[in-house]
Short mmCIF file of C-alpha atoms in Angstrom, two decimals:
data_model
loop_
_atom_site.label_atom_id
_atom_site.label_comp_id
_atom_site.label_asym_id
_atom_site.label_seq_id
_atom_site.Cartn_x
_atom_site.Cartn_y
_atom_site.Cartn_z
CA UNK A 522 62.49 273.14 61.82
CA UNK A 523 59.17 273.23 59.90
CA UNK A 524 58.00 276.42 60.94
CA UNK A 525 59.88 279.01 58.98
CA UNK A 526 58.51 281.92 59.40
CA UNK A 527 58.15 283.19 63.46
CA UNK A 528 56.39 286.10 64.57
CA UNK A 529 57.59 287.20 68.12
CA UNK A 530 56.28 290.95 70.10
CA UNK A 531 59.03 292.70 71.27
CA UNK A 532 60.54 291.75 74.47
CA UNK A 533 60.22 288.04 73.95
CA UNK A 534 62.64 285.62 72.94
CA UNK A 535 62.81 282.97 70.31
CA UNK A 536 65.26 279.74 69.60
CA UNK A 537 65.97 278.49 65.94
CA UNK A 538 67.43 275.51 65.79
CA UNK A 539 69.74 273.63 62.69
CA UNK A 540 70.36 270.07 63.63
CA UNK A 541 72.61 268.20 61.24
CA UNK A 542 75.03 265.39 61.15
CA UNK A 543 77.66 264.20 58.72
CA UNK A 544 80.86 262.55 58.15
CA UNK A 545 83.35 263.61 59.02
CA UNK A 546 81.53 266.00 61.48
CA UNK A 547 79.95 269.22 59.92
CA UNK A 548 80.58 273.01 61.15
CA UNK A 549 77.98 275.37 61.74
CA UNK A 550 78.03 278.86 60.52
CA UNK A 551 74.95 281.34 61.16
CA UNK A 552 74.01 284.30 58.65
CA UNK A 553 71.82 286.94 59.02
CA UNK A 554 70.29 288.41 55.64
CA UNK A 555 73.73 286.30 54.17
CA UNK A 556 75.90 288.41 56.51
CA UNK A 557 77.54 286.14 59.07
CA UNK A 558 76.34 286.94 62.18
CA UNK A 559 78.92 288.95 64.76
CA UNK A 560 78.26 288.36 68.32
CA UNK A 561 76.49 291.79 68.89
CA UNK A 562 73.91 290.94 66.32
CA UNK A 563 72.65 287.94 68.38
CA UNK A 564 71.03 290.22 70.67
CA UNK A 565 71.54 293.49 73.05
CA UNK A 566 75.28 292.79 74.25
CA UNK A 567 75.03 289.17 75.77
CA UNK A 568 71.46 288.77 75.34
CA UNK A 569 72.07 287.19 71.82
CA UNK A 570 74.19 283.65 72.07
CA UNK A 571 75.48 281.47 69.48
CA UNK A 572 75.76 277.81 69.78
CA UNK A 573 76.65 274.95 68.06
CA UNK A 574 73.60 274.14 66.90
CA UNK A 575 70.84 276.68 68.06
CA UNK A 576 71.02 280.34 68.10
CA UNK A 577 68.70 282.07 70.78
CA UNK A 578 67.84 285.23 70.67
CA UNK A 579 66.32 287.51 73.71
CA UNK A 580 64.44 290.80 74.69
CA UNK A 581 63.99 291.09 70.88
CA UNK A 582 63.89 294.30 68.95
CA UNK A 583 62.40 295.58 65.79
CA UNK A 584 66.08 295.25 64.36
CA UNK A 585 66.25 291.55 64.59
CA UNK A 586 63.57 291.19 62.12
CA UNK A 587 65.53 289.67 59.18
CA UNK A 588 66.28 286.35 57.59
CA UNK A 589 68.49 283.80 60.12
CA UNK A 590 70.07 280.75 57.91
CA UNK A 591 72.32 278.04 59.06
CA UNK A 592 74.91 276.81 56.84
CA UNK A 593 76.72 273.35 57.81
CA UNK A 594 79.59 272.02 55.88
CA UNK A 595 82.23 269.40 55.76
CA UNK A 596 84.59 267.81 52.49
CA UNK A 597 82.11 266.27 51.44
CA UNK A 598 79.26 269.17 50.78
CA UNK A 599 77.00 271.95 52.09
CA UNK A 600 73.40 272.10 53.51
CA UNK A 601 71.56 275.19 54.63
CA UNK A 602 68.21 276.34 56.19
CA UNK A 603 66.82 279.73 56.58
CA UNK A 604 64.09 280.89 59.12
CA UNK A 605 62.18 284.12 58.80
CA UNK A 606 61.85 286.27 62.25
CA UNK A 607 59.21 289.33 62.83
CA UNK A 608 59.75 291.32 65.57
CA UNK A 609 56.14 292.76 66.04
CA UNK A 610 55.91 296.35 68.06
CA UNK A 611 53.65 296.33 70.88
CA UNK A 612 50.71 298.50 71.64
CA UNK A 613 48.91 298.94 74.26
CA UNK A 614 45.63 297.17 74.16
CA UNK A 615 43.35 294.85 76.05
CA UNK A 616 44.22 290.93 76.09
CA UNK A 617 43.21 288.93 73.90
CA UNK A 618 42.48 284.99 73.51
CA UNK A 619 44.86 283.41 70.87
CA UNK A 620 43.94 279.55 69.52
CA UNK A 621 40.80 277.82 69.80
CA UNK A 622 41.17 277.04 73.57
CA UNK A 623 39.03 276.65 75.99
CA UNK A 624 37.32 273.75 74.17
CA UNK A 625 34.51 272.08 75.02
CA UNK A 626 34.92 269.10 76.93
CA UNK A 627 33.31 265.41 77.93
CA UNK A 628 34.84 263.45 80.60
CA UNK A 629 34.02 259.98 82.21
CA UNK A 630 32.45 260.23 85.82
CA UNK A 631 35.37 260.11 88.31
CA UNK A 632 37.78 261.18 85.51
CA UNK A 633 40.19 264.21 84.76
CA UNK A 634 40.34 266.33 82.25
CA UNK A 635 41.29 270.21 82.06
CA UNK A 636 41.00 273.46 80.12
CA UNK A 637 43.13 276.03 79.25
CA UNK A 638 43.84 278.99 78.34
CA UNK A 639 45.86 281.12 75.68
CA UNK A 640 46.08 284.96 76.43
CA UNK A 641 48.52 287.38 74.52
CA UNK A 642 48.75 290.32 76.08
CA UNK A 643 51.45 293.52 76.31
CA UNK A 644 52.11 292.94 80.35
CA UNK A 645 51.65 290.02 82.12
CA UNK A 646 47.48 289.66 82.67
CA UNK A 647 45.52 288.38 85.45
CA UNK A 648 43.69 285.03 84.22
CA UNK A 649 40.69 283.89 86.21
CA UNK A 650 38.23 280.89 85.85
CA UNK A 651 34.57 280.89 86.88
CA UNK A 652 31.93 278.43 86.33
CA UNK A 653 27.97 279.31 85.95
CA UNK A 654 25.78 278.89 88.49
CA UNK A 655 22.40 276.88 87.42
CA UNK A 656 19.84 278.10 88.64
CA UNK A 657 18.44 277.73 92.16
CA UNK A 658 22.29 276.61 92.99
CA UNK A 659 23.19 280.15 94.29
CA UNK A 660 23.08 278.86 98.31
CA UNK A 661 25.45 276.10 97.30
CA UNK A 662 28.50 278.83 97.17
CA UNK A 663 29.51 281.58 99.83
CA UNK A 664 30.44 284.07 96.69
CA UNK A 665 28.84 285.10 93.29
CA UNK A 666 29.99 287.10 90.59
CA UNK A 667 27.37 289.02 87.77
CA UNK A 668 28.53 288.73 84.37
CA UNK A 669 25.37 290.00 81.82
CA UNK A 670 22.46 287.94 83.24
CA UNK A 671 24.05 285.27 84.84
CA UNK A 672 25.92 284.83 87.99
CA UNK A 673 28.84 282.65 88.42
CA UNK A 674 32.05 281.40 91.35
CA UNK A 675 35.41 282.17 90.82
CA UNK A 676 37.56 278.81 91.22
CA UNK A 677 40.95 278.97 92.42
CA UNK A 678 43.54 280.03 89.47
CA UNK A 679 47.09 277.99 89.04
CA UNK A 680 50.10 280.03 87.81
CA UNK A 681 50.59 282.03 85.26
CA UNK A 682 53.27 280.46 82.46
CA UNK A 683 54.82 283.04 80.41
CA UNK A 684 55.49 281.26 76.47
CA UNK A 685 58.31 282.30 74.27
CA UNK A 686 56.05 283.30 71.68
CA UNK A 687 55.09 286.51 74.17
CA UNK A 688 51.86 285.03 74.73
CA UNK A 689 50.49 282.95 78.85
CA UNK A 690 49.54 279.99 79.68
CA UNK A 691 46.78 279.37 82.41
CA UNK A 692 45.11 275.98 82.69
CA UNK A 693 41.89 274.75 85.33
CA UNK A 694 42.43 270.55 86.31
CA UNK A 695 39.20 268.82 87.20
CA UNK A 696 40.09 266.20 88.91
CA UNK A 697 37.58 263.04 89.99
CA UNK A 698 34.78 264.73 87.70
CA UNK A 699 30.80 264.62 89.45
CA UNK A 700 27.96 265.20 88.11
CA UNK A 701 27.80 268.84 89.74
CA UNK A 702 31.10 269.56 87.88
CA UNK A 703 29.23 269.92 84.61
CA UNK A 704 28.27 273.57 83.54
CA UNK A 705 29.72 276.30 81.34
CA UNK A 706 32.92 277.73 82.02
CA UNK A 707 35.27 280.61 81.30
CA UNK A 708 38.55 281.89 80.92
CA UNK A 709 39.04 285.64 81.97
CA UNK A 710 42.34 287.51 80.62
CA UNK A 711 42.15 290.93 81.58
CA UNK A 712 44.97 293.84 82.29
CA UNK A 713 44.64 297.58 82.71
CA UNK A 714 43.42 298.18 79.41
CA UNK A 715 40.13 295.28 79.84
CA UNK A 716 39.55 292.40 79.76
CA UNK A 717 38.61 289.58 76.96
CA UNK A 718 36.68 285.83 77.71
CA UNK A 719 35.68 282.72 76.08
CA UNK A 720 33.40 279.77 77.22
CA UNK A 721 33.41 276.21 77.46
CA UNK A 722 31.05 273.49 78.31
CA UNK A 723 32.14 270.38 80.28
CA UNK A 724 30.16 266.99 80.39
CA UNK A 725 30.35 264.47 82.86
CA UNK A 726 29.48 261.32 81.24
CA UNK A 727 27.20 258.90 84.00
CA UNK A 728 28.79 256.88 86.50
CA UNK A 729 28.04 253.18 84.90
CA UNK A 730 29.78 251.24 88.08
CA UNK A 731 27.43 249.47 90.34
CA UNK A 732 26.11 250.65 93.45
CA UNK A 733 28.28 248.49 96.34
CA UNK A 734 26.12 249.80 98.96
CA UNK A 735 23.08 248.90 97.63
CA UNK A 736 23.21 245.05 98.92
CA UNK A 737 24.42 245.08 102.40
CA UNK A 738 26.24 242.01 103.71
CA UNK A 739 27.27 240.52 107.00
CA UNK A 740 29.85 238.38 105.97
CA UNK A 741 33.44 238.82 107.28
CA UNK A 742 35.55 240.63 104.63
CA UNK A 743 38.65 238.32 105.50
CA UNK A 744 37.22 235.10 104.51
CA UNK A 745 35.88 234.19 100.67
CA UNK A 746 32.88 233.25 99.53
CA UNK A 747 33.40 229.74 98.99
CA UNK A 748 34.34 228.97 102.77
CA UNK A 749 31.41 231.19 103.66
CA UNK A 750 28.92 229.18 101.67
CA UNK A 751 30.79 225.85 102.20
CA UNK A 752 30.85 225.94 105.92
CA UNK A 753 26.82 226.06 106.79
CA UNK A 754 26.04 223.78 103.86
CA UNK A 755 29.10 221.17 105.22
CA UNK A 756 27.21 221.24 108.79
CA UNK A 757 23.74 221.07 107.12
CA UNK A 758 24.93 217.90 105.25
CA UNK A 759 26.76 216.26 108.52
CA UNK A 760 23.57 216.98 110.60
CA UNK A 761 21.20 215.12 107.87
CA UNK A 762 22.84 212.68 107.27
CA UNK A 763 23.29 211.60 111.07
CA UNK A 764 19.56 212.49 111.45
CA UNK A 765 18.66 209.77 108.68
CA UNK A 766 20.97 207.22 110.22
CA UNK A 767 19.36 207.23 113.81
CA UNK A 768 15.73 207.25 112.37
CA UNK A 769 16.55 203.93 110.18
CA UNK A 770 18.33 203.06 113.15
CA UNK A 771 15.80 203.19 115.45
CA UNK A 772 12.97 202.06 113.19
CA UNK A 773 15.41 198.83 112.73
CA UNK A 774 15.45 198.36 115.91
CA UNK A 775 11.21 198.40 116.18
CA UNK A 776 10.93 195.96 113.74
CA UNK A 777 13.55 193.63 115.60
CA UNK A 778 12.67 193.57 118.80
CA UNK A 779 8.81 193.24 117.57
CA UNK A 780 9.91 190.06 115.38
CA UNK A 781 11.80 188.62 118.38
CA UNK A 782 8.75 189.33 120.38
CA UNK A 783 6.22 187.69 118.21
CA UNK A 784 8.49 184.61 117.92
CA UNK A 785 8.24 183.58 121.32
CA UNK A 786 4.38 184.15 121.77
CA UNK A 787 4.05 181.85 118.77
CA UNK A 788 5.81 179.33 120.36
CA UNK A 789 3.94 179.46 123.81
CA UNK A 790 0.65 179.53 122.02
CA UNK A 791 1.95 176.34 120.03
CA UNK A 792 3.18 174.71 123.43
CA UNK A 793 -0.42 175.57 124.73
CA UNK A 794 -2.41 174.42 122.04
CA UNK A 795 -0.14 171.44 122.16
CA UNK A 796 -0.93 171.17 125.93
CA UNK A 797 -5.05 171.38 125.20
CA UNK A 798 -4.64 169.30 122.14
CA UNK A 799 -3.13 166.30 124.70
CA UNK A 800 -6.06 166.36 127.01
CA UNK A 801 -8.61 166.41 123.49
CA UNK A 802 -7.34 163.72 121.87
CA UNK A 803 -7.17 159.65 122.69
CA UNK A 804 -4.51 158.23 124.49
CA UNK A 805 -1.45 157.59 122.18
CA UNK A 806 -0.15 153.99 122.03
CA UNK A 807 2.76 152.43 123.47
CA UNK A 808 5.69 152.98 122.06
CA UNK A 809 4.45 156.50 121.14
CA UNK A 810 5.56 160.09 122.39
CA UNK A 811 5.01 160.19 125.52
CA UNK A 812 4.60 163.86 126.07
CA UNK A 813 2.00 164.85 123.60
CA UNK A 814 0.74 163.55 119.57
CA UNK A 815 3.17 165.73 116.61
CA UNK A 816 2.88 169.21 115.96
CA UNK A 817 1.65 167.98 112.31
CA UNK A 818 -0.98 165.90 113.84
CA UNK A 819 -2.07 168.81 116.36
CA UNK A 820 -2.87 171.14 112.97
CA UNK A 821 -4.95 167.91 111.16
CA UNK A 822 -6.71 167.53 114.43
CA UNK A 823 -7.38 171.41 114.82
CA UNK A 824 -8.68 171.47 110.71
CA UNK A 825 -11.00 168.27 111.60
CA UNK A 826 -12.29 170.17 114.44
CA UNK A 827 -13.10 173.31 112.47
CA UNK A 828 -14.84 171.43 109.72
CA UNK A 829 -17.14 169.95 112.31
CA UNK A 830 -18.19 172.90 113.33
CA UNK A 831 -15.81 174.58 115.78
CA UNK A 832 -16.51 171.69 118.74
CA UNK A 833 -13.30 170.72 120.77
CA UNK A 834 -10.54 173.37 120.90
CA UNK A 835 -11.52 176.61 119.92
CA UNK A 836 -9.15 178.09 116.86
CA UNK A 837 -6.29 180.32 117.49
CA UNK A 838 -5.15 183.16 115.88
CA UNK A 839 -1.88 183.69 115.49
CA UNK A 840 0.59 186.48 115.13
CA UNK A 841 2.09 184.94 111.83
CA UNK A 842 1.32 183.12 108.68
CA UNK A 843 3.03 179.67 108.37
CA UNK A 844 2.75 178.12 104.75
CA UNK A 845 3.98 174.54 103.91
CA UNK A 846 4.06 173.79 99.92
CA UNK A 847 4.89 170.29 98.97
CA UNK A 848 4.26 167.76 96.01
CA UNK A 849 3.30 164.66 95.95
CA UNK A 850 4.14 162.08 93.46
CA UNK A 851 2.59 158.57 92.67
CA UNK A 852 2.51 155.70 90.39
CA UNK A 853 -0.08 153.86 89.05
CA UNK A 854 -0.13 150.08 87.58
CA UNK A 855 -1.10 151.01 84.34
CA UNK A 856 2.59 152.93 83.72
CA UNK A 857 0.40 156.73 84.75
CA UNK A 858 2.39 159.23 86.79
CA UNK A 859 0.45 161.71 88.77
CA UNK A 860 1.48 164.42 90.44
CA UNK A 861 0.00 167.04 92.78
CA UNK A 862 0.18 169.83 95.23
CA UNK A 863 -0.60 170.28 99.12
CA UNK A 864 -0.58 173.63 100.43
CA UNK A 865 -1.16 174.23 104.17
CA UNK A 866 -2.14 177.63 105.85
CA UNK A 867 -1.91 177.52 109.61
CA UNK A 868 -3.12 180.68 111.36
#
């Protein structure tokens, strides 16, 4: 109910509405020029209905140009509101472009967005979109128009609406907006007495999303990327580690069997030397060993033989070091303790 004052061409229609409440419930009496309205002033015959709380009024005339105001009352008081209806002649003319539409327009890439269009005209008009063709586009399209010095497609027109204000409504959707969608466009109105146009400019912003095809991949869609990764790196670890165990295995196993190897030969050279040392040496007195002198007395005999000069039993090398540390302790009369070392290499 804000707008007051209406301005309709003939042959349109227009609806004023008086919504009010109250307590107990209000009636509704409409007036034209402070005449109560009759039932043939609504409109041509039945064209012009009252009801409870809008009056419409059709296929106006110059006659229903006047003042319309609603009075509602109950016991408890009166409100009223007037509206002011013009009932404009038509002429015959061209169509013309009412508002500010079509407006230019930025959309994001993939977007939609849309123009329209407002034409008032005396009979229904013909309203047609184009778009400019850039230049060196003209192959893209099977059809061009000429309008002044450039050329432009016609795109595909939705239906016509027809307003209450006498006036149609046309609008173009651009749906999942491209970069080629950008450009000028224009609304046509036209009907047999010309035509009338205005232009608007669309911009598609840049698509910002990330190229997917850019980095191909080979992995199944169906399983995620953890079990992808996990997998090879689970083997990888499995294999290693039994890698690592069967080289310390086996080098174990070297150094065993070389120790267990060396052991024995040690103890046949001993028995050998022992053997050599038995036929060296002077007979051993009764009671003695009767197999062969001590192992300790073999090495002293083999050092006294070495610091004579190598006569006797030639030395033997052997396949390990055997060290014997010991200390010696001893007393003398005068009270004196002494005590000292003896280390003995055998080779």
């Amino acid at each position: 109910m804000r707008k007051r004052v209406i301005a309709r061409p003939v042959g349109s229609s227009v609806r004023l509405k008086c919504t009010a409440s109250g307590n107990p419930r209000p009636d509704i009496v409409w007036l034209k020029d402070s005449r109560p309205l009759a039932d043939e002033d609504g409109g041509a015959g039945e064209e012009g209905k009252k009801k409870k709380w809008t009056l419409s009024l059709k296929n106006l005339k110059p006659e229903h140009s006047g003042k319309y105001t609603c009075q509602v009352s109950n016991r408890a008081g009166e409100i009223n509101a007037t509206y002011k209806v013009e009932v404009i002649q038509r002429t015959n003319s061209r169509p013309i472009l009412t508002g500010t539409h079509p407006v230019n327009t930025t959309v994001d890439y993939g977007g939609t967005t849309s123009f329209q269009c407002k034409v008032r005209s005396d009979v229904k008009p013909v309203i047609q979109w184009l778009k400019r063709v850039e230049s060196g586009d003209e192959n893209k399209f099977n059809s061009t128009i000429e309008v002044g010095d450039h050329r432009f497609v016609v795109l595909p027109t939705g239906e016509v609406w027809s307003r209450p204000d006498g006036s149609y409504l046309n609008k173009l959707l651009i749906t999942r907006a491209k970069e080629e969608d950008a450009g000028m466009y224009i609304c046509l109105g036209a009907n047999t007495m010309g035509y009338s146009f205005r232009s608007a400019f669309l911009t598609v912003l840049p698509d910002m999303k990330p190229q997917n095809n850019v980095i191909p991949t080979a992995t199944s869609p169906g399983l995620p990327w953890p079990v992808i990764i996990g997998i090879p790196a689970g083997v990888a670890f499995i294999l290693g580690t039994a890698l690592l165990w069967f080289c310390q295995s086996k080098r174990t196993c070297s150094s065993s069997s070389s120790s267990s190897s060396a052991l024995p030969a040690a103890q046949r050279l001993t028995a050998a030397n022992r053997d050599r040392a038995c036929q060296a040496l002077p007979p051993q007195p009764a009671g003695g060993d009767k197999d062969c002198l001590s192992y300790e007395d073999y090495v002293a005999h083999q050092q006294l033989l070495l610091a004579q000069g190598g006569t006797g039993v030639a030395p033997k090398v052997y396949p390990k070091i055997y060290t014997d540390i010991h200390t010696h302790t001893h007393s003398h009369v005068d009270g004196k303790v002494h005590q000292h070392q003896h280390i003995h290499y055998q080779c």
